[in-house]
One Martini backbone bead per residue (centre of mass of N, CA, C, O) as a GRO file, in nm:
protein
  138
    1UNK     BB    1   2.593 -13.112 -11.046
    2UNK     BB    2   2.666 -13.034 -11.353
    3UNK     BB    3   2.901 -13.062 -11.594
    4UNK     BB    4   3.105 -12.976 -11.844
    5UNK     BB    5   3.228 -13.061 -12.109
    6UNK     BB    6   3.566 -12.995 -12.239
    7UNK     BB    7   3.455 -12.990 -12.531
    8UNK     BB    8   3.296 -12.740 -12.519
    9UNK     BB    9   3.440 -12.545 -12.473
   10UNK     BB   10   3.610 -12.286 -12.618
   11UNK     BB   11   3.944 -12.238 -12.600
   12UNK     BB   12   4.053 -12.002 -12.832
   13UNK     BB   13   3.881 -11.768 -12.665
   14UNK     BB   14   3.998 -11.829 -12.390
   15UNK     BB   15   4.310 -11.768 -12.478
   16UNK     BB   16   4.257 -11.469 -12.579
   17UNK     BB   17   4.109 -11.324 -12.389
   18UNK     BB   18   4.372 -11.372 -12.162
   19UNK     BB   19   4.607 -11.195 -12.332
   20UNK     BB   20   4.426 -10.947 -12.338
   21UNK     BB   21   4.414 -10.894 -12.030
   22UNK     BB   22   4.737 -10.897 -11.977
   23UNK     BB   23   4.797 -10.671 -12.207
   24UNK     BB   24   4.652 -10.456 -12.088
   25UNK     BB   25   4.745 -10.448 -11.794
   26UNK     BB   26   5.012 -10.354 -11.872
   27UNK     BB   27   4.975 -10.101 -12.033
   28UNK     BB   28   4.890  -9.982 -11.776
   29UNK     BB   29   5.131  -9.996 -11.577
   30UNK     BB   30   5.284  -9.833 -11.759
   31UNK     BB   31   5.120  -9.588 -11.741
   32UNK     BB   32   5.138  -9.542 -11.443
   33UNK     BB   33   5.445  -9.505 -11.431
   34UNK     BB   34   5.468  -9.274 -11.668
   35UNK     BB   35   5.240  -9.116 -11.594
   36UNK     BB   36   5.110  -9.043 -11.328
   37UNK     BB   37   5.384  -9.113 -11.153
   38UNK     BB   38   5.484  -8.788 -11.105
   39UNK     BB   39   5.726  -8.772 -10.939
   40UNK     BB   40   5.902  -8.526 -10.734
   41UNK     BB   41   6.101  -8.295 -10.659
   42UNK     BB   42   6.077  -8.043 -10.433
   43UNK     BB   43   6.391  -7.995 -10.486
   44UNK     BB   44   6.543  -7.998 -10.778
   45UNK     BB   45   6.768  -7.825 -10.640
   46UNK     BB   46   7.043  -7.716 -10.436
   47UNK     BB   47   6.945  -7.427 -10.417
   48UNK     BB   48   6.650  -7.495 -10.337
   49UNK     BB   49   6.724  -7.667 -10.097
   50UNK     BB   50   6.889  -7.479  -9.933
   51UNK     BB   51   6.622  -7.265  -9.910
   52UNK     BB   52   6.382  -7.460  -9.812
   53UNK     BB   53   6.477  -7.564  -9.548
   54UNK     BB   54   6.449  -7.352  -9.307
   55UNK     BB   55   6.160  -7.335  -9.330
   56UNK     BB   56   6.099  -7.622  -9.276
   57UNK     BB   57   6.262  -7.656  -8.992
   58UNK     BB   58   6.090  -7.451  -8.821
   59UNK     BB   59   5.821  -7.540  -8.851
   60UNK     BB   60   5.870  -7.835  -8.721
   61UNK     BB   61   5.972  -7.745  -8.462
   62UNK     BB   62   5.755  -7.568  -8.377
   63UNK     BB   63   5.568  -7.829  -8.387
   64UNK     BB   64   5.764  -7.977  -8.135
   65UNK     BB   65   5.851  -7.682  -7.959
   66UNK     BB   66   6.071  -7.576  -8.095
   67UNK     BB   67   6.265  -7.276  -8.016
   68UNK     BB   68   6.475  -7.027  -8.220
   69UNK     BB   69   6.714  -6.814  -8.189
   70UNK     BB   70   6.805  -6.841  -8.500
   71UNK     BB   71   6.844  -6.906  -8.810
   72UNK     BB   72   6.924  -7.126  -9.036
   73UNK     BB   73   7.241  -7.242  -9.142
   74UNK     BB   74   7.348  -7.352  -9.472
   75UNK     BB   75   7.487  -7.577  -9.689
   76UNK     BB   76   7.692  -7.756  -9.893
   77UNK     BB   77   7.811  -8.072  -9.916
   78UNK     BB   78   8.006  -8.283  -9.962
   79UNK     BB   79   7.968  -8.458 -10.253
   80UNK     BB   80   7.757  -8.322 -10.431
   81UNK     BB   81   7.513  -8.365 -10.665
   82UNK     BB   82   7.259  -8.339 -10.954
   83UNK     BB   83   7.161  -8.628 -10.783
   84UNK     BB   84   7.299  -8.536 -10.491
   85UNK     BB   85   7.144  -8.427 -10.271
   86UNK     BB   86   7.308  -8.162 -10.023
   87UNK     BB   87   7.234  -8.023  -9.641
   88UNK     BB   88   7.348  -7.842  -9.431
   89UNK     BB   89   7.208  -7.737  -9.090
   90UNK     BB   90   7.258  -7.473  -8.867
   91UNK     BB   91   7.179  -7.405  -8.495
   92UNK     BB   92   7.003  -7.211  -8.221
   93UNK     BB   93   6.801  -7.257  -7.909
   94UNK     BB   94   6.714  -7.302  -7.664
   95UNK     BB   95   6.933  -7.341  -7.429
   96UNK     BB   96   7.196  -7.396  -7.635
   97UNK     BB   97   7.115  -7.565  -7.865
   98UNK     BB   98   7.172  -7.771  -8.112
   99UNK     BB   99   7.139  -7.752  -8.429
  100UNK     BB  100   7.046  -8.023  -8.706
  101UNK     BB  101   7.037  -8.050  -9.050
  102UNK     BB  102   6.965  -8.301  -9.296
  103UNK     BB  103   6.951  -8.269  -9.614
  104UNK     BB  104   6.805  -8.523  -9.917
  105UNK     BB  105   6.825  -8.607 -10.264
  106UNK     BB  106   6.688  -8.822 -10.511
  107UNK     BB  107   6.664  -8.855 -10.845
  108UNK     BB  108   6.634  -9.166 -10.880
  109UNK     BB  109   6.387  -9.176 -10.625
  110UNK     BB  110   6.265  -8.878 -10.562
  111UNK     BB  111   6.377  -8.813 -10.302
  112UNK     BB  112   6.333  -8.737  -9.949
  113UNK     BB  113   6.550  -8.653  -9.676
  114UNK     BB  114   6.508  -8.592  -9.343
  115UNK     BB  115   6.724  -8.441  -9.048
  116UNK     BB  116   6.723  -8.387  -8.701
  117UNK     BB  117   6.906  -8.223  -8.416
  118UNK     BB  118   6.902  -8.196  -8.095
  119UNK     BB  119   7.145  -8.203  -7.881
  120UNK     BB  120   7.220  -8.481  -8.048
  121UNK     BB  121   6.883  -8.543  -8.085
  122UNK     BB  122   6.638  -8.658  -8.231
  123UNK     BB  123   6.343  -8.557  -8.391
  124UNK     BB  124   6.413  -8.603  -8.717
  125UNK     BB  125   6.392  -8.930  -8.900
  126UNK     BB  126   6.385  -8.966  -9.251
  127UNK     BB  127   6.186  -8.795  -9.369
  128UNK     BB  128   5.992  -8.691  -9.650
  129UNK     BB  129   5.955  -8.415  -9.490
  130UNK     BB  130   5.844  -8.059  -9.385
  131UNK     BB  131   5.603  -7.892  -9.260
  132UNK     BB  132   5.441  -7.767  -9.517
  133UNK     BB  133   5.557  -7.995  -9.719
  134UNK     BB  134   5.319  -8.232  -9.598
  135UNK     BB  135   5.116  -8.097  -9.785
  136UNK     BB  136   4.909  -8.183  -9.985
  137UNK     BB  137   4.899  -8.118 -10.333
  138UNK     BB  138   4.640  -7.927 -10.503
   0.00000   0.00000   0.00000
């Protein structure tokens, strides 16, 4: 195999050329963060969060066998902000078992986090999802 000798290349169109693909690239990625991945909060807000947790949480557990004695009463936690949401929710459960729900929005990372604990044991960590809202939005 003959090599092509160094001197017959030309360098700059071909360090132009790769200056152009990284601009580019960067440009992409720029664009793919502020543009396409627009993550927002299921609840964007306190009182959102507060009504939509009982339906989706009631959902998961029915889906996990756990059936409700009575709707879940929910709550805002203290030191919640509206950066930082927070919410329990208390009910029981078949067998008086007590039922809790722990969700939670963080607004600078767009995440929901959801905790269940049935009789004291988790049934449900940190899930980004329940019930029904984890099904792709179409």
């Amino acid at each position: 195999m003959k090599s092509i000798p160094l001197k017959s290349v030309p360098l700059k169109p071909l360090l132009f050329g790769l200056l152009a693909l990284a601009v580019v690239g960067a440009g992409a990625a720029v664009a793919y963060v502020t543009l396409i991945d627009v993550k927002e909060l299921r609840y964007p807000t306190q009182a959102r969060l507060r009504g939509g947790v009982p339906r989706a949480a009631t959902a998961e557990l029915q889906a996990r066998g756990v059936a409700l004695n009575s709707g879940l009463t929910c709550q805002d936690m203290p030191g919640w902000t509206k950066e930082k949401l927070r919410v329990a929710c208390t009910g029981q459960a078949a067998g008086n078992k007590r039922v809790q729900v722990i969700a939670t929005g963080e607004e600078s990372t767009r995440d929901h986090y959801y905790t269940i604990l049935v009789d004291g044991r988790p049934v449900v960590e940190n899930a980004h999802c329940l019930g029904p809202d984890c099904k792709v939005k179409e």
